[in-house]
Amino acid sequence: MCAGERRLREVGAAYDAGMSRWLPIRRDLGLQLLALYLAFVAPVIAAAVVFDTLAGTRLENDVKAADLALAQSISLETDTTLRNALNTVLELSQTPEVQSDAPVLVAPLFAAVSKARSEINLVYLLDASGIMVYHYPEGPSTTVGTDFSFRGYFKAALTADAPLMSIGRVSPTTNQPVTTAVMPIRDGNGVFKGVVATNLALERLSSTLARIAAESSSGLRVSILDASRTTIADSDVTRLLSDGGSSLAMVSGTLQAGKSAFRIDRDDSGREWLRTYVPIPSASWTVVVERPTDIAFASPRLFHDGLLIASAVFLAGGLLFWIMLSRRVLSPLERLAEFSRRIGYRDEPDRPGIPAPEITSLLQRGDQIGHLTRALKLMEDSVERRFTELATLLETSRATSASLDAGRVIDTILEQVQRLMAVNTCALLVLDEKEAVLRVRASRGLSDEYARELRIDPHDPRAPAMRAIASERPVQVPDTETDVSFEPFRARASREGYRSILAVPLIAPHIGPSALVVYRRDPHVFSHDEIELIWNFANHAAIALENAALYSRTDERLQEQTRVLESVMQSMSDGLLLHDHAGRVLFVNRLFADAAGSSPAELEGQSFEQVRRRMVAAVSNPASFEVALAAALDGSGPRSFEFGILRRGQQRDIRARVFDVVDPDGRPVGQGELFQDITRYRELDRMKSSLISTVSHELRTPLASIKGYASTLQQDDVEWDSVSIRNFAEVMSDETDRLTRLVNDLLDMSRIEGSTLRLSRSMSQIREIVPRAIRQVLDRDGHTIEADIAPDLPPVEVDTSRIEAVIRNLIENAVKYSRPGTPVRIRAEADDRNVTVKVSDLGPGVAPEHRGRVFERFYRADASYTRDSRGAGLGLAICKGFVEAHGGTIWLEEGLPGATFAFTLPLPAPDGARASR
């Protein structure tokens, strides 16, 4: 803003402040007229409002009084009817006939009562158990002998001494809606003998209410609700026994006090109703008189609407003169003053402006106000154009500097050029390095076919775009039909429909030859201001392309380095986590995320505290883990520690190491945690210890027996008989067999582990292998071994000695882990592909925590499960190796009692299939 403009604004502001201070109401004609008008109109309107309020209230009170009188009259009539019914049952209960409980005696009495009272449609007698003794009339259907002790009125009569009214219901005897007057029957000692009751026909009550409602033309609706808020009488009989208590609940307190109540509310359809409530004291019933407020208050509202119309006409007539004066003289002058001030404050967007239609109406006037308005409008258009150009350039500058997305910036620039220059078509041409031609990078208004096919040879000096790029100056063609230099491209311009063109070069070191081209459909000579403006847009486009090119080069290198570094860290065999000093996780590789039970994408960006809680939830000893981790992080303890973690149902041993992360200058920027899975090393250590311990124990036991018996036989002072010597020799032979089997198991396990196991296959029958395996079991401990082998089992191609060893090991395992004397069962069956062998015992079975590890080498279940602690823990592992070497599978079946181990052996392929392999 220049100094002169700033001074002009200061003077204008001072003038406005002075005028607002020294221009009182007596100097403003508009304010004077408005004040005079208000002084005349205000008292009249106030009086009309007061009169309308008082008269409307009086009329509404009259309507409420009429409804109240009607409700009270119905209440008194209904109360009389109810009292008559209550007195009737009270008198009946004291008659000798009713006291006698004899139907023959009460029949004439009940008939007389029923004929005397038209509203009573049933008189009946219940005994002390609630059984129907007699009712009149006796037909067409009867409920004599039916138990009605479940009825609420019967239960209430058990403790009542006075007559009472029941709630509305449908009588099972007459199948009509009724309410019942009930009186308990008691003898001279007060003993309950039953009840006598009369049913009042609710339709009779409703007929009376219907006649009352029909006599009124005001939409009247009358209802009677019982103590349970059930409709027992209504001018509309279809509503009998319906729930009518939704609005009654709002005034229940007033009704319980014996007072009447009014309420205005809406029904489900949204219609507003005036409801009048009057209690019926003899039975806690309520009379409800309802009518729509649009009918009930029609007169007050009609009076109110008429008064409003009269007031509106009065106001309209009074305002007419003032409005015409204001609109023709005062308001135009005020708008022109504000319009002139708005021209000087274009850079203040919050300042209110003048709507365009109002200025347009002033422009069309032929008087002095019209002349003044047209002069101000010319000045505004000039200022507006300049402000639009500046604002557009500023917006383009912000878009260029705020985004590295060249495509989006270019689209914004082309849109601004098209809008600001009022041109139909513009395009950005850039060099396509693959085809070595200039092509359309982005365009507005060009046809898709033209944009795809446009190719400009960079060496063609006749093309306007290449001339502009070569000269680094704008080049224009005012008329493509007459310009000689444009003749080679005239047909192309004619097809696309443009007659003039302006090409402006984009000058930047890294984007190659480029130009911004503007097309017009009419011959046009671009002015200096237009060329300068388009050149500004071209410079912004050059900056956007240059920024994108530089960023692309830098970003490609950075992304490549990042990918290499991330691939290295993701390929590590250890878990890695990096976080900054603020505790935000920067990087997590897959192994660490897997240990935490999550994914890298889910953990990155979280706080280290959240990740730590995930790890604590998974470790075996959370307390010691948290203490060790905290000490390693703050440096108060060792930076490396070990802990256990449960992952996928298996216990894993982890060594954690905390290290500091520093920048190239050595300044700490965060910390890292490296988690190494050392379970395998710990397993190897435990396996070595177990192997040494087990083998040494298993070798020592038979060697000790052999050594003991050999030493005993060598003693010179004892003469052993032949039987003892033979027993000693058998023991030594058995222990030697045990020793040989252990050594063979170790050798077999070694071959299985080293994949050097060789099988000597031959066609064999399972029914021949099983008996041989049973005979090899040395210690049966009283167990019976039962074999159930299907006689039609096909032969299998196996190494007979290995499969015998599998079956023998499974039998010995069953003998070892079951009580003495229980049977061990062997079953074999076949399907289309395999022969399945199962060995079952009746022992305690395998606990769930051991099921997943029973086939591991040197693994043995708890010794409490077995009667014999001998064994190296290799039997099931060797069975698994032998079976899998034959192409089969072995598993432990679920279920109790006992344990069942099963394995499969594949059947040989048919001759045709074998030949085709």
Short mmCIF file of C-alpha atoms in Angstrom, two decimals, residues 208-558:
data_model
loop_
_atom_site.label_atom_id
_atom_site.label_comp_id
_atom_site.label_asym_id
_atom_site.label_seq_id
_atom_site.Cartn_x
_atom_site.Cartn_y
_atom_site.Cartn_z
CA THR A 208 -74.17 -43.24 26.45
CA LEU A 209 -70.81 -41.57 25.83
CA ALA A 210 -71.23 -42.03 22.07
CA ARG A 211 -74.57 -40.20 22.17
CA ILE A 212 -73.00 -37.36 24.12
CA ALA A 213 -70.12 -37.08 21.63
CA ALA A 214 -72.51 -37.30 18.64
CA GLU A 215 -74.54 -34.35 19.92
CA SER A 216 -71.42 -32.20 19.80
CA SER A 217 -70.01 -30.95 16.50
CA SER A 218 -66.61 -30.08 17.96
CA GLY A 219 -64.81 -33.41 17.57
CA LEU A 220 -65.57 -34.38 21.17
CA ARG A 221 -64.33 -37.72 22.48
CA VAL A 222 -65.28 -39.04 25.94
CA SER A 223 -63.62 -41.92 27.77
CA ILE A 224 -63.78 -43.57 31.20
CA LEU A 225 -60.59 -45.21 32.52
CA ASP A 226 -60.52 -47.66 35.42
CA ALA A 227 -57.92 -47.84 38.20
CA SER A 228 -55.46 -49.67 35.89
CA ARG A 229 -55.83 -46.89 33.27
CA THR A 230 -57.71 -49.25 30.94
CA THR A 231 -60.46 -47.76 28.78
CA ILE A 232 -63.75 -49.25 30.08
CA ALA A 233 -66.08 -46.84 28.31
CA ASP A 234 -65.52 -44.71 25.22
CA SER A 235 -67.51 -42.83 22.64
CA ASP A 236 -65.61 -45.02 20.16
CA VAL A 237 -66.39 -48.65 21.20
CA THR A 238 -63.39 -49.92 19.24
CA ARG A 239 -61.17 -48.43 21.94
CA LEU A 240 -62.70 -50.50 24.78
CA LEU A 241 -60.13 -52.19 27.03
CA SER A 242 -57.26 -50.37 25.32
CA ASP A 243 -54.48 -48.71 27.29
CA GLY A 244 -55.45 -45.09 27.83
CA GLY A 245 -52.93 -44.18 30.52
CA SER A 246 -50.05 -42.55 28.58
CA SER A 247 -51.27 -39.02 29.33
CA LEU A 248 -53.12 -39.96 32.53
CA ALA A 249 -49.78 -40.69 34.23
CA MET A 250 -48.87 -37.00 34.01
CA VAL A 251 -51.84 -35.90 36.14
CA SER A 252 -52.22 -38.94 38.42
CA GLY A 253 -51.15 -36.99 41.52
CA THR A 254 -53.85 -34.37 41.00
CA LEU A 255 -56.55 -36.99 40.40
CA GLN A 256 -55.55 -38.98 43.51
CA ALA A 257 -56.16 -35.82 45.52
CA GLY A 258 -59.73 -35.79 44.14
CA LYS A 259 -59.17 -32.76 41.91
CA SER A 260 -59.85 -32.24 38.24
CA ALA A 261 -57.01 -31.63 35.77
CA PHE A 262 -56.39 -30.23 32.29
CA ARG A 263 -53.64 -31.15 29.87
CA ILE A 264 -52.76 -30.15 26.30
CA ASP A 265 -50.50 -32.57 24.39
CA ARG A 266 -50.13 -34.22 21.00
CA ASP A 267 -51.12 -37.67 19.79
CA ASP A 268 -49.00 -39.99 17.66
CA SER A 269 -50.05 -38.21 14.45
CA GLY A 270 -48.92 -34.85 15.84
CA ARG A 271 -52.41 -33.41 16.37
CA GLU A 272 -52.84 -31.31 19.51
CA TRP A 273 -55.65 -32.22 21.97
CA LEU A 274 -57.25 -30.56 25.00
CA ARG A 275 -57.88 -33.23 27.64
CA THR A 276 -60.02 -32.75 30.78
CA TYR A 277 -59.73 -35.26 33.64
CA VAL A 278 -62.36 -35.68 36.43
CA PRO A 279 -62.05 -38.47 39.04
CA ILE A 280 -64.90 -40.85 39.94
CA PRO A 281 -64.34 -41.35 43.67
CA SER A 282 -66.39 -44.50 44.21
CA ALA A 283 -64.10 -46.71 42.09
CA SER A 284 -60.88 -44.70 41.48
CA TRP A 285 -62.04 -44.25 37.87
CA THR A 286 -61.42 -41.21 35.71
CA VAL A 287 -63.56 -39.44 33.13
CA VAL A 288 -61.54 -38.06 30.21
CA VAL A 289 -63.07 -35.51 27.82
CA GLU A 290 -60.93 -34.84 24.75
CA ARG A 291 -61.26 -32.58 21.77
CA PRO A 292 -58.72 -31.24 19.22
CA THR A 293 -57.42 -27.81 20.14
CA ASP A 294 -57.85 -26.65 16.55
CA ILE A 295 -61.62 -27.16 17.03
CA ALA A 296 -61.94 -26.34 20.73
CA PHE A 297 -60.00 -23.08 20.45
CA ALA A 298 -61.21 -22.19 16.96
CA SER A 299 -62.95 -19.02 18.11
CA PRO A 300 -60.03 -17.65 20.19
CA ARG A 301 -57.62 -18.42 17.42
CA LEU A 302 -59.86 -16.92 14.77
CA PHE A 303 -60.10 -13.77 16.85
CA HIS A 304 -56.29 -13.80 17.29
CA ASP A 305 -55.68 -14.24 13.56
CA GLY A 306 -58.10 -11.44 12.71
CA LEU A 307 -56.36 -9.12 15.12
CA LEU A 308 -53.00 -10.04 13.62
CA ILE A 309 -54.25 -9.29 10.11
CA ALA A 310 -55.65 -5.96 11.20
CA SER A 311 -52.38 -5.07 12.92
CA ALA A 312 -50.40 -6.13 9.86
CA VAL A 313 -52.55 -3.95 7.58
CA PHE A 314 -52.14 -1.06 9.97
CA LEU A 315 -48.38 -1.52 10.07
CA ALA A 316 -48.16 -1.91 6.31
CA GLY A 317 -50.07 1.28 5.69
CA GLY A 318 -47.97 3.20 8.18
CA LEU A 319 -44.71 1.94 6.77
CA LEU A 320 -45.54 2.48 3.11
CA PHE A 321 -44.70 6.16 2.97
CA TRP A 322 -41.51 5.83 4.99
CA ILE A 323 -40.36 2.84 2.93
CA MET A 324 -40.90 4.61 -0.38
CA LEU A 325 -38.98 7.65 0.83
CA SER A 326 -36.21 5.49 2.21
CA ARG A 327 -35.95 3.33 -0.91
CA ARG A 328 -35.99 6.14 -3.46
CA VAL A 329 -33.79 8.69 -1.69
CA LEU A 330 -32.16 7.71 1.59
CA SER A 331 -31.21 4.10 0.89
CA PRO A 332 -29.65 4.77 -2.56
CA LEU A 333 -27.47 7.49 -1.08
CA GLU A 334 -26.37 5.21 1.77
CA ARG A 335 -25.61 2.39 -0.67
CA LEU A 336 -23.55 4.63 -2.90
CA ALA A 337 -21.59 5.89 0.10
CA GLU A 338 -20.91 2.35 1.23
CA PHE A 339 -20.13 1.34 -2.36
CA SER A 340 -17.52 4.07 -2.66
CA ARG A 341 -15.96 3.09 0.68
CA ARG A 342 -15.85 -0.59 -0.42
CA ILE A 343 -13.83 0.36 -3.50
CA GLY A 344 -11.15 1.83 -1.27
CA TYR A 345 -11.08 -1.18 1.11
CA ARG A 346 -10.81 -4.12 -1.33
CA ASP A 347 -8.10 -5.79 0.79
CA GLU A 348 -10.45 -6.12 3.79
CA PRO A 349 -12.52 -9.26 3.05
CA ASP A 350 -14.48 -9.00 6.32
CA ARG A 351 -15.88 -5.58 5.37
CA PRO A 352 -19.52 -5.99 4.20
CA GLY A 353 -20.24 -5.12 0.58
CA ILE A 354 -23.20 -4.06 -1.51
CA PRO A 355 -25.08 -6.87 -3.30
CA ALA A 356 -24.77 -6.66 -7.09
CA PRO A 357 -28.57 -6.58 -7.83
CA GLU A 358 -28.98 -3.39 -5.76
CA ILE A 359 -26.18 -1.61 -7.64
CA THR A 360 -27.62 -2.83 -10.96
CA SER A 361 -30.99 -1.25 -10.15
CA LEU A 362 -29.25 2.05 -9.43
CA LEU A 363 -27.30 1.85 -12.69
CA GLN A 364 -30.57 1.74 -14.64
CA ARG A 365 -31.91 4.99 -13.18
CA GLY A 366 -31.76 8.08 -15.42
CA ASP A 367 -31.44 10.70 -12.68
CA GLN A 368 -28.39 12.06 -10.90
CA ILE A 369 -28.15 8.98 -8.68
CA GLY A 370 -27.86 6.80 -11.80
CA HIS A 371 -25.07 8.98 -13.25
CA LEU A 372 -23.14 8.82 -9.96
CA THR A 373 -23.62 5.06 -9.71
CA ARG A 374 -22.25 4.44 -13.23
CA ALA A 375 -19.13 6.47 -12.52
CA LEU A 376 -18.45 4.56 -9.31
CA LYS A 377 -19.07 1.24 -11.08
CA LEU A 378 -16.40 1.98 -13.71
CA MET A 379 -13.93 2.73 -10.97
CA GLU A 380 -14.85 -0.47 -9.10
CA ASP A 381 -14.37 -2.67 -12.19
CA SER A 382 -10.87 -1.31 -12.71
CA VAL A 383 -9.90 -1.86 -9.07
CA GLU A 384 -11.55 -5.28 -9.04
CA ARG A 385 -9.55 -6.44 -12.03
CA ARG A 386 -6.27 -5.39 -10.44
CA PHE A 387 -7.12 -7.03 -7.14
CA THR A 388 -8.16 -10.26 -8.90
CA GLU A 389 -4.89 -10.41 -10.78
CA LEU A 390 -2.86 -9.84 -7.60
CA ALA A 391 -4.91 -12.35 -5.59
CA THR A 392 -4.61 -14.97 -8.33
CA LEU A 393 -0.86 -14.55 -8.56
CA LEU A 394 -0.59 -14.73 -4.77
CA GLU A 395 -2.69 -17.91 -4.69
CA THR A 396 -0.55 -19.42 -7.44
CA SER A 397 2.62 -18.52 -5.52
CA ARG A 398 1.28 -20.20 -2.39
CA ALA A 399 0.33 -23.33 -4.35
CA THR A 400 3.78 -23.46 -5.95
CA SER A 401 5.66 -23.09 -2.67
CA ALA A 402 3.36 -25.30 -0.59
CA SER A 403 3.31 -28.44 -2.74
CA LEU A 404 5.81 -30.68 -4.50
CA ASP A 405 3.03 -32.26 -6.57
CA ALA A 406 3.85 -30.67 -9.94
CA GLY A 407 0.74 -32.06 -11.62
CA ARG A 408 -1.60 -30.48 -9.10
CA VAL A 409 0.26 -27.13 -9.23
CA ILE A 410 0.20 -27.10 -13.05
CA ASP A 411 -3.54 -27.82 -13.07
CA THR A 412 -4.05 -24.92 -10.66
CA ILE A 413 -1.97 -22.58 -12.84
CA LEU A 414 -3.84 -23.52 -16.02
CA GLU A 415 -7.18 -23.07 -14.26
CA GLN A 416 -6.10 -19.59 -13.07
CA VAL A 417 -4.92 -18.64 -16.58
CA GLN A 418 -8.18 -19.81 -18.11
CA ARG A 419 -10.26 -17.92 -15.55
CA LEU A 420 -8.21 -14.73 -15.28
CA MET A 421 -7.47 -14.28 -18.99
CA ALA A 422 -10.99 -15.25 -20.09
CA VAL A 423 -9.60 -17.77 -22.58
CA ASN A 424 -11.13 -21.10 -23.52
CA THR A 425 -7.97 -23.14 -23.96
CA CYS A 426 -4.43 -23.29 -22.53
CA ALA A 427 -1.79 -26.02 -22.32
CA LEU A 428 1.67 -26.77 -20.95
CA LEU A 429 4.10 -28.35 -23.46
CA VAL A 430 7.17 -30.22 -22.18
CA LEU A 431 9.88 -32.31 -23.82
CA ASP A 432 9.22 -36.08 -23.95
CA GLU A 433 12.77 -37.46 -23.67
CA LYS A 434 11.80 -40.92 -24.97
CA GLU A 435 10.22 -39.66 -28.20
CA ALA A 436 12.34 -36.45 -28.42
CA VAL A 437 9.28 -34.26 -29.11
CA LEU A 438 7.28 -31.62 -27.26
CA ARG A 439 4.00 -33.05 -25.97
CA VAL A 440 1.07 -31.80 -23.90
CA ARG A 441 1.81 -32.31 -20.19
CA ALA A 442 -1.48 -30.73 -19.02
CA SER A 443 -4.25 -28.75 -20.68
CA ARG A 444 -7.55 -27.00 -20.14
CA GLY A 445 -10.10 -26.89 -22.96
CA LEU A 446 -8.11 -28.91 -25.53
CA SER A 447 -9.81 -31.94 -27.02
CA ASP A 448 -8.40 -35.29 -25.91
CA GLU A 449 -7.57 -36.27 -29.49
CA TYR A 450 -5.63 -33.04 -30.14
CA ALA A 451 -3.75 -33.36 -26.84
CA ARG A 452 -2.74 -36.97 -27.63
CA GLU A 453 -1.67 -36.35 -31.21
CA LEU A 454 0.16 -33.03 -30.76
CA ARG A 455 3.88 -33.55 -31.49
CA ILE A 456 6.29 -30.63 -31.98
CA ASP A 457 9.77 -31.22 -33.30
CA PRO A 458 12.28 -29.44 -31.03
CA HIS A 459 14.25 -28.49 -34.14
CA ASP A 460 11.29 -26.95 -36.01
CA PRO A 461 11.89 -23.14 -35.95
CA ARG A 462 8.41 -22.37 -37.33
CA ALA A 463 6.39 -23.63 -34.31
CA PRO A 464 5.49 -20.70 -31.98
CA ALA A 465 6.37 -22.77 -28.89
CA MET A 466 9.89 -23.56 -30.25
CA ARG A 467 10.41 -19.96 -31.31
CA ALA A 468 9.55 -18.83 -27.78
CA ILE A 469 11.85 -21.46 -26.21
CA ALA A 470 14.70 -20.58 -28.56
CA SER A 471 14.40 -16.81 -27.98
CA GLU A 472 13.39 -17.09 -24.32
CA ARG A 473 10.76 -14.46 -25.10
CA PRO A 474 6.96 -14.71 -25.56
CA VAL A 475 5.78 -15.29 -29.13
CA GLN A 476 2.23 -14.57 -30.32
CA VAL A 477 0.28 -15.24 -33.50
CA PRO A 478 -2.60 -12.70 -33.64
CA ASP A 479 -4.42 -14.50 -36.47
CA THR A 480 -3.56 -18.03 -37.57
CA GLU A 481 -5.38 -17.55 -40.87
CA THR A 482 -3.24 -14.60 -42.01
CA ASP A 483 0.13 -15.18 -40.30
CA VAL A 484 2.55 -16.54 -42.93
CA SER A 485 4.86 -18.29 -40.40
CA PHE A 486 1.93 -20.31 -39.07
CA GLU A 487 0.89 -21.74 -42.44
CA PRO A 488 2.23 -25.34 -41.76
CA PHE A 489 0.01 -25.58 -38.68
CA ARG A 490 -3.07 -23.78 -40.06
CA ALA A 491 -5.07 -26.96 -40.79
CA ARG A 492 -4.43 -28.24 -37.26
CA ALA A 493 -5.60 -24.92 -35.78
CA SER A 494 -8.70 -24.94 -37.95
CA ARG A 495 -9.67 -28.44 -36.78
CA GLU A 496 -9.22 -27.49 -33.11
CA GLY A 497 -11.01 -24.15 -33.63
CA TYR A 498 -8.52 -21.48 -32.41
CA ARG A 499 -7.52 -18.29 -34.31
CA SER A 500 -4.82 -16.71 -32.11
CA ILE A 501 -2.05 -18.13 -29.96
CA LEU A 502 0.50 -16.95 -27.36
CA ALA A 503 3.53 -19.11 -26.38
CA VAL A 504 5.60 -18.20 -23.30
CA PRO A 505 8.80 -20.15 -22.47
CA LEU A 506 9.48 -21.85 -19.14
CA ILE A 507 13.05 -21.13 -18.12
CA ALA A 508 14.65 -23.51 -15.57
CA PRO A 509 17.88 -25.57 -15.68
CA HIS A 510 16.46 -29.05 -14.87
CA ILE A 511 13.15 -29.27 -16.75
CA GLY A 512 14.19 -29.14 -20.43
CA PRO A 513 12.42 -27.21 -23.21
CA SER A 514 8.90 -26.23 -22.05
CA ALA A 515 6.32 -23.60 -22.90
CA LEU A 516 2.97 -22.32 -21.65
CA VAL A 517 0.59 -21.84 -24.62
CA VAL A 518 -2.67 -19.85 -24.58
CA TYR A 519 -5.25 -20.24 -27.38
CA ARG A 520 -8.18 -18.00 -28.32
CA ARG A 521 -11.03 -18.78 -30.70
CA ASP A 522 -10.97 -15.29 -32.21
CA PRO A 523 -8.21 -13.17 -33.73
CA HIS A 524 -6.60 -11.26 -30.87
CA VAL A 525 -3.51 -9.15 -30.21
CA PHE A 526 -2.29 -9.86 -26.68
CA SER A 527 -1.53 -6.64 -24.80
CA HIS A 528 1.62 -5.98 -22.81
CA ASP A 529 -0.27 -6.47 -19.52
CA GLU A 530 -1.70 -9.79 -20.71
CA ILE A 531 1.72 -11.05 -21.81
CA GLU A 532 3.31 -10.01 -18.50
CA LEU A 533 0.55 -11.72 -16.54
CA ILE A 534 0.85 -14.97 -18.51
CA TRP A 535 4.66 -14.83 -18.19
CA ASN A 536 4.21 -14.67 -14.40
CA PHE A 537 2.13 -17.83 -14.57
CA ALA A 538 4.78 -19.45 -16.78
CA ASN A 539 7.46 -18.62 -14.19
CA HIS A 540 5.36 -20.27 -11.47
CA ALA A 541 4.93 -23.35 -13.66
CA ALA A 542 8.70 -23.46 -14.24
CA ILE A 543 9.32 -23.26 -10.49
CA ALA A 544 6.85 -26.10 -9.85
CA LEU A 545 8.46 -28.37 -12.46
CA GLU A 546 11.96 -27.47 -11.22
CA ASN A 547 11.02 -28.25 -7.60
CA ALA A 548 9.44 -31.54 -8.63
CA ALA A 549 12.50 -32.53 -10.68
CA LEU A 550 14.93 -31.74 -7.85
CA TYR A 551 12.75 -33.44 -5.28
CA SER A 552 12.36 -36.52 -7.48
CA ARG A 553 16.13 -36.91 -7.78
CA THR A 554 16.67 -36.45 -4.06
CA ASP A 555 13.69 -38.59 -3.11
CA GLU A 556 14.76 -41.49 -5.35
CA ARG A 557 18.17 -41.63 -3.71
CA LEU A 558 16.69 -41.33 -0.23
#
